[in-house]
Short mmCIF file of C-alpha atoms in Angstrom, two decimals:
data_model
loop_
_atom_site.label_atom_id
_atom_site.label_comp_id
_atom_site.label_asym_id
_atom_site.label_seq_id
_atom_site.Cartn_x
_atom_site.Cartn_y
_atom_site.Cartn_z
CA UNK A 932 0.00 0.00 0.00
CA UNK A 933 1.22 3.48 -0.88
CA UNK A 934 0.56 6.69 1.01
CA UNK A 935 -0.23 9.45 -1.51
CA UNK A 936 0.82 12.88 -0.27
CA UNK A 937 -0.69 15.07 0.90
CA UNK A 938 -2.92 12.83 2.99
CA UNK A 939 -5.02 15.73 4.37
CA UNK A 940 -5.71 18.09 1.50
CA UNK A 941 -6.44 21.78 1.77
CA UNK A 942 -5.86 23.85 4.94
CA UNK A 943 -4.81 21.15 7.42
CA UNK A 944 -1.56 22.46 8.92
CA UNK A 945 0.58 21.74 11.99
CA UNK A 946 -0.36 18.04 12.27
CA UNK A 947 0.00 16.15 15.53
CA UNK A 948 0.00 12.41 14.84
CA UNK A 949 -0.36 9.71 17.51
CA UNK A 950 -1.23 6.02 17.68
CA UNK A 951 -3.46 4.39 20.30
CA UNK A 952 -3.51 0.61 19.91
CA UNK A 953 -4.34 -0.01 16.23
CA UNK A 954 -5.71 3.42 15.35
CA UNK A 955 -3.90 6.59 14.31
CA UNK A 956 -5.24 10.03 15.18
CA UNK A 957 -4.32 13.43 13.78
CA UNK A 958 -5.06 16.93 15.08
CA UNK A 959 -4.59 20.06 12.92
CA UNK A 960 -4.79 23.83 13.42
CA UNK A 961 -7.99 25.71 12.59
CA UNK A 962 -6.97 29.33 13.47
CA UNK A 963 -10.03 31.63 13.29
CA UNK A 964 -12.34 28.96 11.85
CA UNK A 965 -15.03 27.23 13.89
CA UNK A 966 -15.18 24.56 15.25
CA UNK A 967 -11.75 24.46 16.84
CA UNK A 968 -9.16 21.77 15.97
CA UNK A 969 -9.74 19.32 13.13
CA UNK A 970 -9.48 15.68 14.25
CA UNK A 971 -9.03 12.65 11.99
CA UNK A 972 -8.69 8.87 12.39
CA UNK A 973 -6.94 6.29 10.22
CA UNK A 974 -6.08 2.60 10.32
CA UNK A 975 -3.34 2.75 7.68
CA UNK A 976 -1.92 6.34 7.63
CA UNK A 977 -3.24 6.75 4.07
CA UNK A 978 -7.03 7.06 4.44
CA UNK A 979 -8.39 9.52 7.00
CA UNK A 980 -11.93 10.17 8.21
CA UNK A 981 -12.99 13.29 10.14
CA UNK A 982 -14.00 12.94 13.79
CA UNK A 983 -16.20 15.18 15.94
CA UNK A 984 -14.29 18.39 16.75
CA UNK A 985 -12.97 18.55 20.34
CA UNK A 986 -13.58 22.30 20.76
CA UNK A 987 -17.28 22.61 20.03
CA UNK A 988 -18.54 25.14 22.59
CA UNK A 989 -17.61 28.70 23.41
CA UNK A 990 -16.72 27.83 27.01
CA UNK A 991 -13.69 26.06 25.50
CA UNK A 992 -12.86 28.59 22.83
CA UNK A 993 -13.82 32.24 22.33
CA UNK A 994 -12.73 33.45 18.90
CA UNK A 995 -14.98 36.44 18.38
CA UNK A 996 -12.95 39.33 17.04
CA UNK A 997 -9.65 37.45 16.79
CA UNK A 998 -7.61 38.61 13.79
CA UNK A 999 -7.37 36.43 10.73
CA UNK A 1000 -4.80 33.68 11.29
CA UNK A 1001 -5.21 34.17 15.05
CA UNK A 1002 -7.14 31.71 17.19
CA UNK A 1003 -6.15 28.05 17.41
CA UNK A 1004 -2.47 27.49 16.66
CA UNK A 1005 -0.70 24.11 16.57
CA UNK A 1006 -2.81 21.78 18.75
CA UNK A 1007 -1.02 18.91 20.46
CA UNK A 1008 -2.75 15.56 20.93
CA UNK A 1009 -1.41 12.87 23.25
CA UNK A 1010 -2.63 9.78 25.09
CA UNK A 1011 -1.60 8.73 28.60
CA UNK A 1012 -3.18 7.43 31.82
CA UNK A 1013 -6.31 6.34 29.98
CA UNK A 1014 -6.99 9.87 28.69
CA UNK A 1015 -6.61 11.84 25.49
CA UNK A 1016 -4.91 15.17 26.23
CA UNK A 1017 -5.24 18.18 23.92
CA UNK A 1018 -3.16 21.34 24.32
CA UNK A 1019 -4.00 24.36 22.14
CA UNK A 1020 -3.37 28.09 21.99
CA UNK A 1021 -5.82 30.91 21.39
CA UNK A 1022 -3.76 33.68 19.78
CA UNK A 1023 -5.34 37.13 19.91
CA UNK A 1024 -2.51 39.30 18.54
CA UNK A 1025 -0.85 38.12 15.32
CA UNK A 1026 1.00 41.06 13.78
CA UNK A 1027 3.62 43.25 15.38
CA UNK A 1028 5.82 42.99 18.44
CA UNK A 1029 3.46 41.00 20.63
CA UNK A 1030 1.90 37.55 20.21
CA UNK A 1031 -0.77 37.61 22.91
CA UNK A 1032 -1.87 34.03 23.41
CA UNK A 1033 -3.19 31.70 26.09
CA UNK A 1034 -2.44 27.98 26.16
CA UNK A 1035 -5.15 25.61 27.36
CA UNK A 1036 -5.53 21.91 28.14
CA UNK A 1037 -8.63 19.74 27.71
CA UNK A 1038 -9.00 15.98 28.20
CA UNK A 1039 -11.37 13.20 27.23
CA UNK A 1040 -11.70 9.48 27.87
CA UNK A 1041 -12.78 8.98 24.26
CA UNK A 1042 -11.44 10.61 21.12
CA UNK A 1043 -15.05 11.34 20.10
CA UNK A 1044 -15.56 13.29 23.32
CA UNK A 1045 -17.03 14.82 25.29
CA UNK A 1046 -13.99 16.96 26.02
CA UNK A 1047 -13.58 18.79 29.32
CA UNK A 1048 -13.71 22.50 29.93
CA UNK A 1049 -10.25 24.01 29.55
CA UNK A 1050 -7.47 24.40 32.09
CA UNK A 1051 -5.49 27.60 31.54
CA UNK A 1052 -1.77 26.86 31.36
CA UNK A 1053 0.22 29.99 30.48
CA UNK A 1054 0.83 32.62 27.82
CA UNK A 1055 4.60 32.83 27.40
CA UNK A 1056 4.64 31.33 23.91
CA UNK A 1057 2.69 29.31 21.37
CA UNK A 1058 2.98 25.81 19.82
CA UNK A 1059 2.88 24.08 23.20
CA UNK A 1060 2.92 20.27 23.48
CA UNK A 1061 2.62 17.90 26.44
CA UNK A 1062 5.33 15.29 27.01
CA UNK A 1063 4.54 12.30 29.22
CA UNK A 1064 7.84 10.87 30.49
CA UNK A 1065 8.12 7.19 31.34
CA UNK A 1066 8.68 8.03 35.03
CA UNK A 1067 5.20 9.58 35.23
CA UNK A 1068 6.32 13.22 35.04
CA UNK A 1069 4.60 15.54 32.57
CA UNK A 1070 6.10 18.60 30.89
CA UNK A 1071 4.83 21.43 28.74
CA UNK A 1072 7.22 22.00 25.84
CA UNK A 1073 6.77 25.27 23.97
CA UNK A 1074 8.13 27.98 21.76
CA UNK A 1075 8.89 31.06 23.88
CA UNK A 1076 8.12 34.53 22.52
CA UNK A 1077 10.32 37.53 23.43
CA UNK A 1078 8.40 40.74 22.72
CA UNK A 1079 11.40 43.04 23.37
CA UNK A 1080 12.20 44.70 20.08
CA UNK A 1081 15.96 44.56 20.71
CA UNK A 1082 16.02 40.76 21.20
CA UNK A 1083 15.29 37.86 18.82
CA UNK A 1084 11.56 37.08 19.04
CA UNK A 1085 11.94 33.30 19.05
CA UNK A 1086 13.58 32.67 22.40
CA UNK A 1087 14.20 28.94 22.26
CA UNK A 1088 12.25 25.93 23.53
CA UNK A 1089 11.09 26.05 27.13
CA UNK A 1090 10.27 23.00 29.26
CA UNK A 1091 7.98 23.39 32.31
CA UNK A 1092 6.76 20.67 34.67
CA UNK A 1093 2.98 20.12 34.77
CA UNK A 1094 1.33 18.79 37.94
CA UNK A 1095 -1.79 16.79 36.99
CA UNK A 1096 -2.97 16.60 40.60
CA UNK A 1097 -3.19 20.37 41.09
CA UNK A 1098 -3.86 20.81 37.34
CA UNK A 1099 -1.31 23.59 36.94
CA UNK A 1100 2.16 24.31 35.65
CA UNK A 1101 5.07 24.71 38.06
CA UNK A 1102 6.71 27.86 36.66
CA UNK A 1103 9.71 27.56 38.94
CA UNK A 1104 10.75 24.47 36.93
CA UNK A 1105 10.86 26.30 33.58
CA UNK A 1106 14.14 26.15 31.63
CA UNK A 1107 15.32 26.57 28.04
CA UNK A 1108 16.41 23.17 26.75
CA UNK A 1109 17.40 24.17 23.20
CA UNK A 1110 17.98 27.51 21.45
CA UNK A 1111 17.81 25.98 17.96
CA UNK A 1112 20.16 26.39 15.02
CA UNK A 1113 21.18 29.38 12.92
CA UNK A 1114 18.05 28.80 10.78
CA UNK A 1115 16.15 30.66 13.51
CA UNK A 1116 12.39 30.94 14.09
CA UNK A 1117 12.33 27.83 16.27
CA UNK A 1118 8.78 26.66 17.04
CA UNK A 1119 6.48 23.62 16.98
CA UNK A 1120 8.47 21.51 19.47
CA UNK A 1121 7.72 17.89 20.39
CA UNK A 1122 9.65 15.59 22.69
CA UNK A 1123 10.07 11.81 22.31
CA UNK A 1124 12.04 9.23 24.26
CA UNK A 1125 13.76 6.34 22.49
CA UNK A 1126 16.37 3.95 23.82
CA UNK A 1127 16.89 6.12 26.89
CA UNK A 1128 17.51 9.32 24.90
CA UNK A 1129 15.30 12.38 24.62
CA UNK A 1130 14.69 13.57 21.05
CA UNK A 1131 13.43 17.08 20.39
CA UNK A 1132 11.80 17.77 17.02
CA UNK A 1133 11.16 21.42 16.16
CA UNK A 1134 10.32 23.55 13.14
CA UNK A 1135 12.70 26.29 12.06
CA UNK A 1136 13.13 28.85 9.31
CA UNK A 1137 9.54 30.11 9.28
CA UNK A 1138 6.55 28.36 7.76
CA UNK A 1139 7.27 29.43 4.16
CA UNK A 1140 9.69 28.10 1.58
CA UNK A 1141 12.64 28.19 4.01
CA UNK A 1142 10.79 25.90 6.42
CA UNK A 1143 12.56 22.89 7.90
CA UNK A 1144 12.22 20.30 10.65
CA UNK A 1145 15.23 20.08 12.93
CA UNK A 1146 16.20 17.42 15.46
CA UNK A 1147 18.30 17.51 18.62
CA UNK A 1148 18.77 15.02 21.45
CA UNK A 1149 19.98 14.72 25.01
CA UNK A 1150 20.49 12.21 27.79
CA UNK A 1151 18.54 14.48 30.14
CA UNK A 1152 16.00 17.30 30.24
CA UNK A 1153 18.50 19.74 31.71
CA UNK A 1154 18.75 23.31 30.46
CA UNK A 1155 20.85 23.67 27.32
CA UNK A 1156 21.62 19.95 27.15
CA UNK A 1157 20.30 19.20 23.65
CA UNK A 1158 22.72 18.72 20.75
CA UNK A 1159 21.77 19.13 17.09
CA UNK A 1160 21.64 16.12 14.77
CA UNK A 1161 24.59 15.78 12.35
CA UNK A 1162 23.37 16.56 8.85
CA UNK A 1163 20.36 18.47 10.18
CA UNK A 1164 17.65 19.23 9.04
CA UNK A 1165 15.53 16.10 8.99
CA UNK A 1166 13.08 17.49 6.44
CA UNK A 1167 13.09 20.56 4.20
CA UNK A 1168 12.32 21.64 0.63
CA UNK A 1169 14.24 24.91 0.88
CA UNK A 1170 16.88 23.72 -1.63
CA UNK A 1171 14.47 21.89 -3.94
CA UNK A 1172 12.17 24.37 -5.72
CA UNK A 1173 10.87 21.70 -8.11
CA UNK A 1174 9.74 19.25 -5.44
CA UNK A 1175 6.02 18.40 -5.67
CA UNK A 1176 5.72 19.15 -1.95
CA UNK A 1177 7.02 22.42 -0.51
CA UNK A 1178 7.30 24.10 2.92
CA UNK A 1179 7.58 20.76 4.78
CA UNK A 1180 8.24 20.90 8.52
CA UNK A 1181 6.38 21.27 11.82
CA UNK A 1182 4.89 17.91 12.66
CA UNK A 1183 5.15 14.80 14.77
CA UNK A 1184 6.55 11.28 14.90
CA UNK A 1185 4.72 7.96 15.30
CA UNK A 1186 5.74 4.32 15.60
CA UNK A 1187 3.63 1.53 14.11
CA UNK A 1188 2.85 -1.66 16.07
CA UNK A 1189 5.61 -3.45 14.10
CA UNK A 1190 8.26 -0.83 14.79
CA UNK A 1191 8.16 1.27 11.62
CA UNK A 1192 8.34 5.05 11.97
CA UNK A 1193 6.54 7.84 10.14
CA UNK A 1194 6.60 11.60 10.35
CA UNK A 1195 3.59 13.83 9.62
CA UNK A 1196 4.31 17.43 8.70
CA UNK A 1197 2.68 20.39 7.07
CA UNK A 1198 3.38 20.90 3.38
CA UNK A 1199 2.11 22.94 0.44
CA UNK A 1200 1.49 22.46 -3.28
CA UNK A 1201 2.22 25.75 -5.04
CA UNK A 1202 1.43 26.71 -8.60
CA UNK A 1203 3.40 29.16 -10.70
CA UNK A 1204 2.00 31.41 -13.39
CA UNK A 1205 3.26 30.59 -16.85
CA UNK A 1206 5.84 33.38 -16.89
CA UNK A 1207 7.24 32.72 -13.40
CA UNK A 1208 10.55 30.83 -13.13
CA UNK A 1209 11.28 28.42 -10.31
CA UNK A 1210 14.03 30.74 -9.11
CA UNK A 1211 11.60 33.66 -8.89
CA UNK A 1212 8.54 33.45 -6.68
CA UNK A 1213 8.52 29.87 -5.43
CA UNK A 1214 4.79 29.76 -6.09
CA UNK A 1215 1.32 30.44 -4.76
CA UNK A 1216 -0.59 28.16 -2.41
CA UNK A 1217 -4.36 28.83 -2.29
CA UNK A 1218 -4.87 25.35 -0.84
CA UNK A 1219 -2.93 26.54 2.19
CA UNK A 1220 -0.69 24.32 4.25
CA UNK A 1221 -1.71 20.67 4.04
CA UNK A 1222 -0.46 17.49 5.73
CA UNK A 1223 1.99 14.94 4.31
CA UNK A 1224 3.46 11.78 5.86
CA UNK A 1225 7.03 10.56 5.29
CA UNK A 1226 8.69 7.32 6.33
CA UNK A 1227 11.57 7.63 8.81
CA UNK A 1228 14.39 5.16 9.54
CA UNK A 1229 17.00 5.36 12.26
CA UNK A 1230 20.67 5.32 11.28
CA UNK A 1231 23.47 3.43 13.02
CA UNK A 1232 24.07 6.36 15.38
CA UNK A 1233 20.44 6.52 16.46
CA UNK A 1234 19.39 9.57 14.42
CA UNK A 1235 16.18 9.71 12.35
CA UNK A 1236 16.43 10.04 8.56
CA UNK A 1237 13.62 10.58 6.04
CA UNK A 1238 13.37 7.90 3.37
CA UNK A 1239 14.00 9.53 0.01
CA UNK A 1240 16.12 12.36 1.38
CA UNK A 1241 15.30 15.68 3.01
CA UNK A 1242 12.49 16.48 0.57
CA UNK A 1243 10.81 13.16 1.19
CA UNK A 1244 8.57 11.51 -1.38
CA UNK A 1245 5.19 12.13 -2.97
CA UNK A 1246 4.33 8.43 -2.72
CA UNK A 1247 5.45 6.69 0.48
CA UNK A 1248 5.44 2.99 1.31
CA UNK A 1249 2.79 2.42 3.98
CA UNK A 1250 3.09 0.31 7.13
CA UNK A 1251 3.63 -3.42 6.60
CA UNK A 1252 0.88 -4.25 9.09
CA UNK A 1253 -1.73 -1.83 7.68
CA UNK A 1254 -5.14 -3.36 6.96
CA UNK A 1255 -6.74 -3.10 3.55
CA UNK A 1256 -8.90 0.01 3.60
CA UNK A 1257 -11.25 1.08 0.83
CA UNK A 1258 -11.03 4.67 -0.26
CA UNK A 1259 -9.74 6.99 -2.93
CA UNK A 1260 -9.63 10.53 -4.17
CA UNK A 1261 -12.25 12.90 -2.82
CA UNK A 1262 -14.82 13.46 -5.55
CA UNK A 1263 -18.35 14.76 -5.84
CA UNK A 1264 -19.96 16.12 -2.69
CA UNK A 1265 -23.54 17.39 -2.34
CA UNK A 1266 -25.44 18.82 0.63
CA UNK A 1267 -29.22 19.25 0.60
CA UNK A 1268 -29.22 20.71 4.14
CA UNK A 1269 -31.83 18.24 5.32
CA UNK A 1270 -30.28 18.07 8.81
CA UNK A 1271 -30.56 20.88 11.34
CA UNK A 1272 -26.79 20.60 11.96
CA UNK A 1273 -24.00 21.51 9.58
CA UNK A 1274 -21.95 18.61 8.23
CA UNK A 1275 -18.31 18.29 9.26
CA UNK A 1276 -17.11 19.66 5.94
CA UNK A 1277 -18.56 23.08 6.75
CA UNK A 1278 -16.91 25.74 8.89
CA UNK A 1279 -17.82 29.26 10.01
CA UNK A 1280 -15.50 32.13 10.93
CA UNK A 1281 -14.93 32.66 14.66
CA UNK A 1282 -18.35 31.68 16.02
CA UNK A 1283 -20.55 28.59 15.77
CA UNK A 1284 -23.45 28.63 13.37
CA UNK A 1285 -26.51 29.90 15.24
CA UNK A 1286 -29.65 32.05 15.05
CA UNK A 1287 -27.72 35.30 14.44
CA UNK A 1288 -26.22 33.75 11.32
CA UNK A 1289 -29.31 31.84 10.19
CA UNK A 1290 -30.84 28.39 10.32
CA UNK A 1291 -30.88 25.19 8.31
CA UNK A 1292 -32.87 22.04 7.72
CA UNK A 1293 -35.78 20.89 5.58
CA UNK A 1294 -33.73 21.26 2.43
CA UNK A 1295 -32.17 24.69 2.69
CA UNK A 1296 -29.63 26.87 4.43
CA UNK A 1297 -31.15 30.22 5.41
CA UNK A 1298 -28.59 32.99 5.96
CA UNK A 1299 -29.37 36.29 7.64
CA UNK A 1300 -27.37 39.21 6.33
CA UNK A 1301 -24.90 40.66 8.84
CA UNK A 1302 -21.62 42.47 8.25
CA UNK A 1303 -19.49 42.57 5.13
CA UNK A 1304 -16.95 39.89 4.28
CA UNK A 1305 -14.39 42.21 5.90
CA UNK A 1306 -16.10 41.81 9.28
CA UNK A 1307 -14.33 39.88 12.05
CA UNK A 1308 -17.27 40.00 14.49
CA UNK A 1309 -20.65 39.55 12.79
CA UNK A 1310 -20.46 37.63 9.53
CA UNK A 1311 -22.88 35.18 7.90
CA UNK A 1312 -20.55 32.84 6.02
CA UNK A 1313 -20.66 29.03 5.75
CA UNK A 1314 -17.75 27.59 3.80
CA UNK A 1315 -15.51 24.61 3.19
CA UNK A 1316 -11.84 24.25 2.30
CA UNK A 1317 -10.47 24.25 -1.22
CA UNK A 1318 -9.01 20.73 -1.44
CA UNK A 1319 -7.99 20.36 -5.08
CA UNK A 1320 -6.21 22.62 -7.57
CA UNK A 1321 -9.20 22.38 -9.93
CA UNK A 1322 -12.86 21.97 -9.01
CA UNK A 1323 -16.36 23.44 -9.41
CA UNK A 1324 -18.81 24.46 -6.69
CA UNK A 1325 -22.43 25.47 -7.19
CA UNK A 1326 -25.27 26.79 -5.06
CA UNK A 1327 -28.93 27.58 -5.76
CA UNK A 1328 -29.82 31.00 -4.32
CA UNK A 1329 -33.29 32.36 -3.60
CA UNK A 1330 -32.92 36.03 -2.68
CA UNK A 1331 -35.07 39.13 -3.15
CA UNK A 1332 -33.02 42.26 -2.33
CA UNK A 1333 -34.55 45.73 -2.37
CA UNK A 1334 -31.39 47.82 -1.90
CA UNK A 1335 -27.78 47.62 -3.06
CA UNK A 1336 -26.79 47.07 0.59
CA UNK A 1337 -28.43 43.64 0.51
CA UNK A 1338 -26.16 40.98 -1.03
CA UNK A 1339 -26.08 37.18 -1.03
CA UNK A 1340 -24.10 34.70 -3.07
CA UNK A 1341 -21.13 32.40 -3.58
CA UNK A 1342 -17.70 33.39 -2.30
CA UNK A 1343 -14.10 32.29 -2.65
CA UNK A 1344 -12.60 33.52 0.60
CA UNK A 1345 -9.11 33.50 2.11
CA UNK A 1346 -9.71 35.89 5.00
CA UNK A 1347 -11.30 39.26 5.71
CA UNK A 1348 -8.72 41.00 3.51
CA UNK A 1349 -8.67 38.68 0.48
CA UNK A 1350 -11.84 37.37 -1.13
CA UNK A 1351 -14.19 37.58 -4.06
CA UNK A 1352 -17.79 36.65 -4.69
CA UNK A 1353 -20.60 36.51 -7.20
CA UNK A 1354 -23.75 37.80 -5.59
CA UNK A 1355 -27.29 38.96 -6.10
CA UNK A 1356 -28.07 42.55 -5.21
CA UNK A 1357 -30.32 45.45 -6.28
CA UNK A 1358 -29.56 47.97 -9.02
CA UNK A 1359 -31.58 51.12 -8.29
CA UNK A 1360 -30.79 52.63 -11.73
CA UNK A 1361 -32.47 49.71 -13.53
CA UNK A 1362 -34.90 48.86 -10.70
CA UNK A 1363 -34.06 45.16 -10.84
CA UNK A 1364 -32.03 42.43 -9.25
CA UNK A 1365 -28.57 41.93 -10.73
CA UNK A 1366 -25.63 39.56 -10.46
CA UNK A 1367 -22.39 41.37 -9.61
CA UNK A 1368 -18.84 40.10 -9.06
CA UNK A 1369 -16.51 41.84 -6.60
CA UNK A 1370 -12.96 41.25 -5.39
CA UNK A 1371 -11.32 42.48 -2.22
CA UNK A 1372 -7.51 42.51 -2.30
CA UNK A 1373 -6.01 43.89 0.90
CA UNK A 1374 -7.57 47.38 1.19
CA UNK A 1375 -8.73 47.64 -2.42
CA UNK A 1376 -12.34 46.69 -3.15
CA UNK A 1377 -13.42 46.45 -6.78
CA UNK A 1378 -16.91 45.90 -8.23
CA UNK A 1379 -15.96 44.17 -11.45
CA UNK A 1380 -19.14 44.34 -13.55
CA UNK A 1381 -20.85 47.62 -12.54
CA UNK A 1382 -23.12 48.61 -15.45
CA UNK A 1383 -22.50 45.17 -16.97
CA UNK A 1384 -24.01 43.42 -13.96
CA UNK A 1385 -26.39 40.75 -15.25
CA UNK A 1386 -30.08 41.62 -14.79
CA UNK A 1387 -32.21 38.88 -13.26
CA UNK A 1388 -35.50 38.60 -15.18
CA UNK A 1389 -38.75 39.15 -13.36
CA UNK A 1390 -40.33 35.86 -12.38
CA UNK A 1391 -37.01 34.06 -11.78
CA UNK A 1392 -37.24 32.67 -8.26
CA UNK A 1393 -33.79 31.12 -7.91
CA UNK A 1394 -30.43 31.81 -9.46
CA UNK A 1395 -27.72 29.15 -9.66
CA UNK A 1396 -24.21 30.48 -9.01
CA UNK A 1397 -21.14 28.43 -9.81
CA UNK A 1398 -17.42 28.94 -9.43
CA UNK A 1399 -14.92 27.16 -11.66
CA UNK A 1400 -11.37 26.90 -10.30
CA UNK A 1401 -8.54 25.94 -12.66
CA UNK A 1402 -5.33 25.97 -10.64
CA UNK A 1403 -3.99 29.51 -11.25
CA UNK A 1404 -7.30 31.16 -12.23
CA UNK A 1405 -10.99 30.97 -11.51
CA UNK A 1406 -14.26 32.53 -12.57
CA UNK A 1407 -17.99 32.58 -11.82
CA UNK A 1408 -20.99 31.37 -13.81
CA UNK A 1409 -24.75 31.69 -13.43
CA UNK A 1410 -27.94 29.99 -14.54
CA UNK A 1411 -31.60 31.00 -14.34
CA UNK A 1412 -32.97 27.48 -14.76
CA UNK A 1413 -30.36 25.18 -13.15
CA UNK A 1414 -29.40 23.86 -16.59
CA UNK A 1415 -27.73 26.12 -19.10
CA UNK A 1416 -24.94 28.17 -17.52
CA UNK A 1417 -23.40 31.46 -18.61
CA UNK A 1418 -19.91 32.63 -17.74
CA UNK A 1419 -19.59 36.00 -16.07
CA UNK A 1420 -17.00 38.08 -17.99
CA UNK A 1421 -14.31 38.23 -15.30
CA UNK A 1422 -11.33 35.87 -14.75
CA UNK A 1423 -9.61 36.13 -11.38
CA UNK A 1424 -6.10 35.23 -10.23
CA UNK A 1425 -6.14 32.40 -7.68
CA UNK A 1426 -2.86 33.72 -6.25
CA UNK A 1427 -4.82 36.48 -4.47
CA UNK A 1428 -6.36 33.73 -2.29
CA UNK A 1429 -2.99 32.20 -1.35
CA UNK A 1430 -0.87 32.15 1.79
CA UNK A 1431 1.94 33.68 -0.21
CA UNK A 1432 -0.07 36.69 -1.40
CA UNK A 1433 -1.32 37.38 2.12
CA UNK A 1434 2.25 37.13 3.42
CA UNK A 1435 3.21 40.13 1.27
CA UNK A 1436 0.93 42.30 3.40
CA UNK A 1437 0.75 40.87 6.93
CA UNK A 1438 2.11 38.27 9.34
CA UNK A 1439 -1.09 36.22 9.37
CA UNK A 1440 -1.01 33.91 6.35
CA UNK A 1441 -1.66 30.53 7.88
CA UNK A 1442 -5.02 29.28 6.59
CA UNK A 1443 -6.09 28.62 2.98
CA UNK A 1444 -8.84 29.35 0.49
CA UNK A 1445 -12.47 28.44 1.22
CA UNK A 1446 -15.54 28.31 -0.98
CA UNK A 1447 -18.95 28.99 0.52
CA UNK A 1448 -22.15 30.94 0.90
CA UNK A 1449 -22.47 34.41 2.39
CA UNK A 1450 -25.08 37.12 2.97
#
C-alpha cells in the first residue's frame, strides 16, 4: 500500500500524529475557523476520516474578534493514563511585536468526546505540546516569545513541569532546553524518548519556503543539554524548488505496532503562473498548508532520517501491518441541508453557526445578512476548504433584495482582507435584481461588472451560481434554470487567495482558500 501525499488536503496544517492501539489520530490547526481543531482517524496512515471536533462550545474557545490567522495554533494531541490530552493556543494578537496568546488543556476518555472545559496553562509562547515521560512526570514544551524589540523574538524551547494533581504548571521548573540552530524561528516543538535518549523535534526557518524540521537530542532534560543532529535538518524543501511538496516541517513522529516510523508534517502544493521561473517566486498556495506523511528510519548512530532524502517523497510505502482500507480521491460532494446541523465539511469564521447567522434544515440553508466579508465579528458565512487545484462548486440561491446594501451569493474567501464573490443585489438605476462580481484585495475593493451586472429577469425565483477553479485562475458562472450556464466576464487570479499573497501584506497567512455561501 502506498501513502499518496498530501494525505489531508487543503488547509490542514501543523499536524499532531499519535497512535493508540491499532488506530492513528491526527489533530490540525484551525486558526479563526469554527469549530476548533480538526481531528481525523486512520487505520493505515493513508485514508483519513474526520472525527467530531474537540472544541465545540464557546466555554472552551472564544474566537470572536480574533484577527485572521489568530485563534487556534498548533494543537497537540497525546494519550496517557487512559486519557486523550489536547493542548491548544488561542492567539489574539498576530502582527507586530506582541503575540498575545493563552495555552489551554482539555481531556477526554474517548477521542469522540465529550472533552472537558479548559485548564489555563500559560501565555509565554505558542505551539505548546505535552510530554509524558516514562517516570510519570509531565512537561509542557513550547516555543517562547520575546516581545522586546531589541532581542530575537523566538527565544528557544522552554520546558515546564505540569502537575496533573493540582492541574497547573510549576513555573519555577521552567528552563530553556534548546535555542535551535542558525536557521532561527524555532517553534512547533515535540519531545520523544527512544532507547533512553530524549529527542526534540522542532520547526525552524519560518513556515514558508525556508521551512525545515530540525532534530536535537539529550540524555537528560536539563537546560541547554540538547545537541543538534549531524546533517540536520531532517526534512526541508528549501533547496528543492521543483519538489512536488514544498514548505515541509512542523509535525510529529509515530511508531507503528511493528516498529516502523513515520513523520507527519505540514506541506504545500504551489502553482506558478506561466511566466514565473522556479528561481523567482517559489509559487502560490491557495490550498494553504496541508499534511503529508514521510517514512523515517533510524541510522546506526540513532538519528532519524527521512526515506527519500530531506524532501521526502510524494508516494510513500505504507506500514507493513496496515489493513486493507477502501477509499480513494475525494470526488463529488452534495449537501441538501436536510439536517438541522451543519456537516463536518462546513466551517464558520470565529463563532458557531446559530440564530444570528441563520438556520438550516428541511432542504435549505437560510442565511441572515450581517456584516461585510471584511467583518471579524458579525459575519454570515458558511464555507468549506479548497481541497484540489481544480474543481467546481455550485449553489442555488433564492434572494429578493430591495437595496444595493443587501447581497447574497457564492464566495471564494481567504480571510477578511482577500476574497471575491458573485452575488445577487439590487440595481436602483435599472430597478431590478442583478448579479455582480466583486474582489477584495487587501484594502482595495473592486466591483468588477458595474453597469455590466447581469439583470435577473422578473419571475425568476432562484439563481444558480457556480465557481470554476482551474489551478492559477478561476471565474464565476450563473444559470436562471439550473441547466444552461453562462460565464460572467471576469477571470480572477487564484494567487490572491494564497498564503503567499497574504504574506506580502501581513504576518497572518496561515489558513487557505475556502468556498462557501455568504449574505
